[in-house]
Amino acid sequence: GEIRLEDLEGVGRITAQKLRAAGYYSVKDLAFASAHELALILGSEDRAMAIIRAAQRLVSRGEEFITAKELFEKRKNVEYISTGVKALDDLLEGGIEVGSLTEFIGEFGAGKTQLCHQLSVMVQLPKEKGGLGARALYIDTEGTFRPERVVQIARAKGADPEKVLENIIYARAYNSDHQMLLVDEAKKYIEKNNIRLIIVDSLINHFRSEYPGRENLASRQQKLNRHISQLHKLASLYNLAVVVTNQVMAAPDIFFGNPLKPAGGNIMAHGFTYRIWFRKAKEGKRIARIIDSPKHAEKEAAFAISEDGVTD
Ligand code: ADP
Ligand code: MG
């Protein structure tokens, strides 16, 4: 079974209790902890480092370095969640990648939330229908999640709406601290509930409104960075997909080209493996464009939004 915190060298019953109280439930959590944060709990940076090293040895089993060939073989087993839209799956070469962070960027009404609803249904479908036969965890910061919409999409996909609703674990985040707390708490649900998709819609909303202006920028970015690294940990520890949405803002310093840019600056730009920009086009159509990816060219695909959800 799972290795307990107490099984680690240098961790007794009292320390294990302290660690759990601070949100470190497993050896995996400790292996990816920051020494600085752990030192605040344990009172010593040296002790924190020793425990992190012990946890890392257990988790990696000395296999930190592998050949590119081995990585290539490993990546053949990477799973994808179909978006339920042929054009978008083609654009993404399979769908939303499991183990990675994907960001949907766009102005209001571009379809970000609609696609989040659809993905929370798609992840539940069996593999042969593009899903993972798993559950979704949905963190809603803007109050725009609508179970009625999930019901419509589930019907369109031939799934039982009641069951689909039961397989979406939902939480409303009321401020940025609460949002980060929810992500910490999520650890308790993930393995028990077979969660393979975490959605945060939108990631940035509370951070922008709570830390307005230049004078708050540094603290906002620092906190945002911590939040994104929380999500990274979950994606790699539990082999699940993370999808977040982001708003766009006016870029006063740009005179040519696109006058809009994604909110959140460099922290967001570097935090996400795949960034997809949605925009509205003629006749209710939407365009998705990959703007940042280690493996895709910058290309576009068109999609629509209807009663049935997001469609080709
Ligand atoms: P955002 O990018 O701001 O999250 P949304 O994903 O909420 O945008 O998209 C909202 C748009 O989705 C609406 O403007 C509307 O065009 C479309 N939409 C929402 N529900 C339906 C529906 N039942 N049928 C058709 N279109 C819908
Ligand atoms: Mg939205």
Coordinates of C-alpha atoms and ligand atoms in Angstrom, one line a residue:
G1 CA 0.0 0.0 0.0
E2 CA 0.8 3.7 0.2
I3 CA 4.0 4.6 2.1
R4 CA 3.1 6.6 5.2
L5 CA 4.9 9.8 6.3
E6 CA 6.0 8.0 9.4
D7 CA 8.0 5.5 7.2
L8 CA 10.4 8.3 6.2
E9 CA 13.7 8.6 8.0
G10 CA 13.5 11.5 10.4
V11 CA 9.7 11.7 10.6
G12 CA 8.1 10.7 13.8
R13 CA 4.5 10.6 14.8
I14 CA 4.4 14.3 16.0
T15 CA 6.2 15.6 12.8
A16 CA 3.8 13.5 10.6
Q17 CA 0.9 15.1 12.4
K18 CA 2.3 18.6 11.8
L19 CA 2.9 17.8 8.2
R20 CA -0.6 16.5 7.6
A21 CA -2.1 19.5 9.3
A22 CA -0.2 21.7 6.9
G23 CA -1.5 19.8 3.8
Y24 CA 1.3 17.3 3.2
Y25 CA -0.5 14.0 3.2
S26 CA 1.8 11.6 1.3
V27 CA 5.5 11.0 0.6
K28 CA 4.7 12.3 -2.9
D29 CA 3.6 15.6 -1.5
L30 CA 6.9 15.9 0.4
A31 CA 9.0 14.9 -2.5
F32 CA 7.8 18.0 -4.4
A33 CA 7.6 20.4 -1.5
S34 CA 9.6 23.5 -1.4
A35 CA 12.3 23.5 1.3
H36 CA 11.5 27.0 2.3
E37 CA 7.8 26.3 3.0
L38 CA 8.6 23.1 4.8
A39 CA 11.1 24.9 7.0
L40 CA 8.4 27.2 8.2
I41 CA 6.6 24.1 9.5
L42 CA 9.6 22.2 10.8
G43 CA 11.6 25.1 12.1
S44 CA 14.8 24.2 10.3
E45 CA 15.8 24.4 6.6
D46 CA 18.3 21.6 7.0
R47 CA 15.7 19.3 8.4
A48 CA 13.3 20.2 5.7
M49 CA 15.9 19.4 3.0
A50 CA 16.7 16.1 4.6
I51 CA 13.1 15.0 4.6
I52 CA 12.5 16.2 1.1
R53 CA 15.6 14.2 -0.1
A54 CA 14.4 11.1 1.7
A55 CA 11.0 11.5 0.1
Q56 CA 12.5 12.1 -3.4
R57 CA 14.6 8.9 -3.1
L58 CA 11.5 6.9 -2.3
V59 CA 9.5 8.4 -5.1
S60 CA 12.0 8.4 -7.9
R61 CA 13.7 5.1 -7.0
G62 CA 16.9 6.6 -8.4
E63 CA 15.4 7.0 -11.9
E64 CA 15.6 10.8 -12.2
F65 CA 17.8 10.6 -15.3
I66 CA 16.5 8.6 -18.3
T67 CA 17.5 8.6 -22.0
A68 CA 15.5 10.6 -24.5
K69 CA 14.6 7.2 -26.1
E70 CA 13.1 6.1 -22.8
L71 CA 11.2 9.4 -22.6
F72 CA 10.0 8.9 -26.1
E73 CA 8.7 5.5 -25.3
K74 CA 7.0 6.8 -22.1
R75 CA 5.4 9.6 -24.0
K76 CA 3.7 7.1 -26.4
N77 CA 1.6 6.3 -23.4
V78 CA 0.5 9.8 -22.8
E79 CA -3.3 10.0 -22.6
Y80 CA -5.6 12.7 -24.0
I81 CA -9.1 13.9 -23.3
S82 CA -11.0 14.5 -26.5
T83 CA -12.6 18.0 -26.6
G84 CA -15.6 16.4 -28.4
V85 CA -14.8 18.7 -31.4
K86 CA -12.9 17.1 -34.3
A87 CA -11.3 20.3 -35.4
L88 CA -10.0 21.1 -31.9
D89 CA -8.7 17.5 -31.4
D90 CA -6.9 17.8 -34.7
L91 CA -5.4 21.2 -33.7
L92 CA -4.2 19.7 -30.4
E93 CA -3.1 16.4 -32.0
G94 CA -5.4 14.3 -29.8
G95 CA -7.0 16.6 -27.3
I96 CA -6.1 17.9 -23.9
E97 CA -2.9 16.3 -22.7
V98 CA -2.9 14.4 -19.4
G99 CA -0.1 15.3 -17.0
S100 CA 0.2 18.8 -18.4
L101 CA -1.3 22.3 -17.8
T102 CA -3.5 23.8 -20.6
E103 CA -4.7 27.4 -20.6
F104 CA -7.7 28.7 -22.5
I105 CA -7.3 32.5 -23.2
G106 CA -9.9 34.8 -24.5
E107 CA -12.3 37.7 -24.3
F108 CA -15.8 37.4 -22.7
G109 CA -18.1 35.1 -24.6
A110 CA -15.2 33.4 -26.5
G111 CA -16.3 30.0 -25.4
K112 CA -13.8 29.1 -22.6
T113 CA -16.4 28.2 -20.0
Q114 CA -18.4 26.3 -22.5
L115 CA -15.4 24.1 -23.4
C116 CA -14.7 23.6 -19.7
H117 CA -18.3 22.3 -19.2
Q118 CA -17.8 20.0 -22.2
L119 CA -14.5 18.6 -20.9
S120 CA -16.0 17.8 -17.6
V121 CA -18.4 15.5 -19.5
M122 CA -15.8 14.2 -22.0
V123 CA -13.4 13.0 -19.4
Q124 CA -16.1 10.7 -18.1
L125 CA -16.7 8.9 -21.4
P126 CA -15.0 5.5 -22.0
K127 CA -11.6 5.5 -23.8
E128 CA -13.1 4.5 -27.2
K129 CA -15.2 7.6 -27.1
G130 CA -12.3 9.9 -26.2
G131 CA -12.6 10.0 -22.4
L132 CA -10.7 8.4 -19.6
G133 CA -13.7 6.9 -17.7
A134 CA -12.9 9.2 -14.9
R135 CA -14.2 12.2 -12.9
A136 CA -13.7 15.9 -13.1
L137 CA -13.0 18.5 -10.4
Y138 CA -14.4 21.9 -11.2
I139 CA -13.2 25.0 -9.4
D140 CA -15.4 28.0 -10.4
T141 CA -14.2 31.4 -9.5
E142 CA -16.7 33.5 -11.5
G143 CA -19.9 31.7 -10.7
T144 CA -20.6 30.7 -14.3
F145 CA -20.8 26.9 -13.9
R146 CA -24.3 25.7 -15.0
P147 CA -25.3 22.1 -14.3
E148 CA -28.2 22.6 -16.7
R149 CA -25.6 23.1 -19.5
V150 CA -23.8 19.9 -18.4
V151 CA -27.1 18.0 -18.8
Q152 CA -27.5 19.3 -22.4
I153 CA -24.0 18.3 -23.3
A154 CA -24.3 14.9 -21.6
R155 CA -27.4 14.2 -23.6
A156 CA -25.7 15.2 -26.8
K157 CA -22.9 12.8 -26.1
G158 CA -25.3 10.0 -25.3
A159 CA -24.4 9.8 -21.6
D160 CA -26.7 9.6 -18.7
P161 CA -27.1 13.2 -17.4
E162 CA -27.7 12.2 -13.8
K163 CA -24.5 10.1 -13.7
V164 CA -22.5 12.7 -15.4
L165 CA -23.6 15.3 -12.8
E166 CA -22.6 13.0 -10.0
N167 CA -19.1 12.6 -11.5
I168 CA -18.3 16.3 -11.4
I169 CA -17.0 17.5 -8.1
Y170 CA -17.7 21.2 -7.8
A171 CA -16.5 24.0 -5.6
R172 CA -17.0 27.7 -5.8
A173 CA -13.9 29.7 -4.9
Y174 CA -14.7 33.0 -3.2
N175 CA -11.3 34.6 -3.1
S176 CA -7.7 33.7 -4.1
D177 CA -6.8 32.3 -0.7
H178 CA -9.9 30.1 -0.8
Q179 CA -9.0 29.1 -4.4
M180 CA -5.6 27.9 -3.3
L181 CA -7.0 26.1 -0.3
L182 CA -9.4 24.2 -2.5
V183 CA -6.5 23.0 -4.7
D184 CA -4.7 21.9 -1.6
E185 CA -7.8 20.1 -0.3
A186 CA -8.3 18.5 -3.8
K187 CA -5.5 16.1 -2.9
K188 CA -7.8 14.3 -0.5
Y189 CA -10.3 13.6 -3.3
I190 CA -8.2 12.8 -6.3
E191 CA -7.2 9.2 -5.8
K192 CA -10.4 8.2 -3.9
N193 CA -12.6 9.6 -6.6
N194 CA -10.6 8.8 -9.7
I195 CA -10.3 12.4 -10.7
R196 CA -8.3 12.9 -14.0
L197 CA -9.2 16.5 -14.9
I198 CA -9.1 19.6 -12.8
I199 CA -10.6 22.8 -14.2
V200 CA -10.1 26.3 -12.8
D201 CA -12.4 28.7 -14.5
S202 CA -11.0 31.4 -14.3
L203 CA -7.6 31.1 -12.7
I204 CA -6.9 34.8 -12.6
N205 CA -10.2 36.5 -11.7
H206 CA -9.7 36.8 -7.9
F207 CA -6.0 37.6 -8.2
R208 CA -6.7 40.5 -10.5
S209 CA -9.4 42.1 -8.4
E210 CA -7.6 41.6 -5.0
Y211 CA -4.3 42.9 -6.2
P212 CA -5.0 45.9 -8.4
G213 CA -2.4 48.3 -9.6
R214 CA 1.4 48.3 -10.0
E215 CA 2.1 48.6 -6.3
N216 CA 0.5 45.1 -5.8
L217 CA 2.0 43.5 -8.8
A218 CA 4.9 41.8 -7.2
S219 CA 2.9 40.1 -4.4
R220 CA 0.2 39.1 -6.9
Q221 CA 2.7 37.5 -9.2
Q222 CA 4.4 35.7 -6.3
K223 CA 1.1 34.2 -5.2
L224 CA 0.0 33.4 -8.7
N225 CA 3.2 31.5 -9.1
R226 CA 2.6 29.5 -6.0
H227 CA -0.9 28.7 -7.3
I228 CA 0.4 27.5 -10.6
S229 CA 3.0 25.3 -9.0
Q230 CA 0.3 23.7 -6.9
L231 CA -1.4 22.8 -10.1
H232 CA 1.8 21.5 -11.7
K233 CA 2.3 19.2 -8.7
L234 CA -1.2 17.7 -9.0
A235 CA -0.8 17.2 -12.7
S236 CA 2.4 15.2 -12.5
L237 CA 1.8 13.5 -9.1
Y238 CA -1.6 12.2 -10.0
N239 CA -1.2 12.0 -13.8
L240 CA -4.2 14.2 -14.5
A241 CA -5.0 17.1 -16.9
V242 CA -5.3 20.6 -15.6
V243 CA -7.3 23.1 -17.7
V244 CA -7.5 26.8 -16.6
T245 CA -9.0 29.8 -18.2
N246 CA -7.5 33.3 -18.5
Q247 CA -8.8 36.7 -19.4
V248 CA -7.3 39.1 -21.9
M249 CA -6.5 42.7 -21.2
A250 CA -5.7 45.7 -23.3
A251 CA -2.0 46.1 -24.0
P252 CA -1.3 49.8 -24.0
D253 CA 2.3 49.4 -25.2
I254 CA 1.4 47.6 -28.4
F255 CA 0.8 49.8 -31.5
F256 CA 0.9 47.2 -34.2
G257 CA -0.8 43.8 -34.2
N258 CA -3.1 42.4 -31.5
P259 CA -4.1 45.1 -29.0
L260 CA -5.0 42.4 -26.4
K261 CA -2.7 40.2 -24.4
P262 CA -3.3 37.4 -21.9
A263 CA -3.6 38.6 -18.2
G264 CA -1.1 37.4 -15.7
G265 CA 2.1 38.4 -17.5
N266 CA 5.2 36.2 -17.6
I267 CA 4.1 34.0 -14.7
M268 CA 1.2 32.8 -16.7
A269 CA 3.1 32.7 -20.0
H270 CA 5.7 30.3 -18.4
G271 CA 3.3 28.4 -16.2
F272 CA 1.4 26.6 -18.9
T273 CA 2.6 24.0 -21.4
Y274 CA -0.2 24.6 -23.9
R275 CA -1.8 28.0 -24.4
I276 CA -4.9 28.3 -26.7
W277 CA -6.4 31.7 -27.6
F278 CA -10.1 31.7 -28.4
R279 CA -11.8 34.6 -30.3
K280 CA -15.2 35.3 -31.8
A281 CA -15.5 35.3 -35.5
K282 CA -18.3 35.9 -38.0
E283 CA -21.7 34.2 -37.8
G284 CA -21.3 33.0 -34.2
K285 CA -18.2 31.0 -35.2
R286 CA -15.2 30.8 -32.8
I287 CA -11.5 30.5 -33.7
A288 CA -9.0 28.7 -31.5
R289 CA -5.3 29.4 -32.0
I290 CA -2.4 27.7 -30.3
I291 CA -0.1 30.5 -29.2
D292 CA 2.4 28.6 -27.2
S293 CA 3.4 24.9 -27.2
P294 CA 6.5 22.8 -27.1
K295 CA 5.2 20.6 -29.8
H296 CA 2.6 22.4 -32.0
A297 CA 3.1 24.9 -34.7
E298 CA 1.0 28.1 -34.3
K299 CA -2.1 27.1 -36.1
E300 CA -5.9 27.7 -35.9
A301 CA -9.2 25.8 -36.0
A302 CA -12.8 26.9 -36.1
F303 CA -15.6 25.7 -33.9
A304 CA -19.1 26.6 -32.9
I305 CA -21.3 26.7 -29.8
S306 CA -24.8 25.3 -29.8
E307 CA -27.4 23.7 -27.7
D308 CA -25.3 20.5 -27.9
G309 CA -22.3 22.2 -26.5
V310 CA -19.1 23.0 -28.3
T311 CA -19.2 21.5 -31.8
D312 CA -17.4 21.5 -35.2
Ligands
ADP1 P1 -16.2 32.8 -21.9 O1 -15.1 32.6 -22.8 O2 -16.4 34.2 -21.4 O3 -16.1 31.8 -20.7 P2 -18.5 31.3 -22.5 O4 -17.8 30.0 -22.7 O5 -19.4 31.5 -21.3 O6 -17.5 32.5 -22.7 O7 -19.4 31.4 -23.8 C1 -20.6 32.1 -23.8 C2 -21.2 32.0 -25.2 O8 -21.6 30.7 -25.4 C3 -22.5 32.8 -25.2 O9 -22.2 34.1 -25.7 C4 -23.3 32.0 -26.3 O10 -22.9 32.5 -27.5 C5 -22.8 30.6 -26.2 N1 -23.8 29.7 -25.6 C6 -23.9 29.5 -24.2 N2 -24.9 28.6 -24.0 C7 -25.4 28.3 -25.2 C8 -26.5 27.5 -25.7 N3 -27.3 26.8 -24.9 N4 -26.7 27.4 -27.0 C9 -25.9 28.1 -27.9 N5 -24.9 28.9 -27.5 C10 -24.7 29.0 -26.2
MG2 MG -16.2 32.1 -18.7

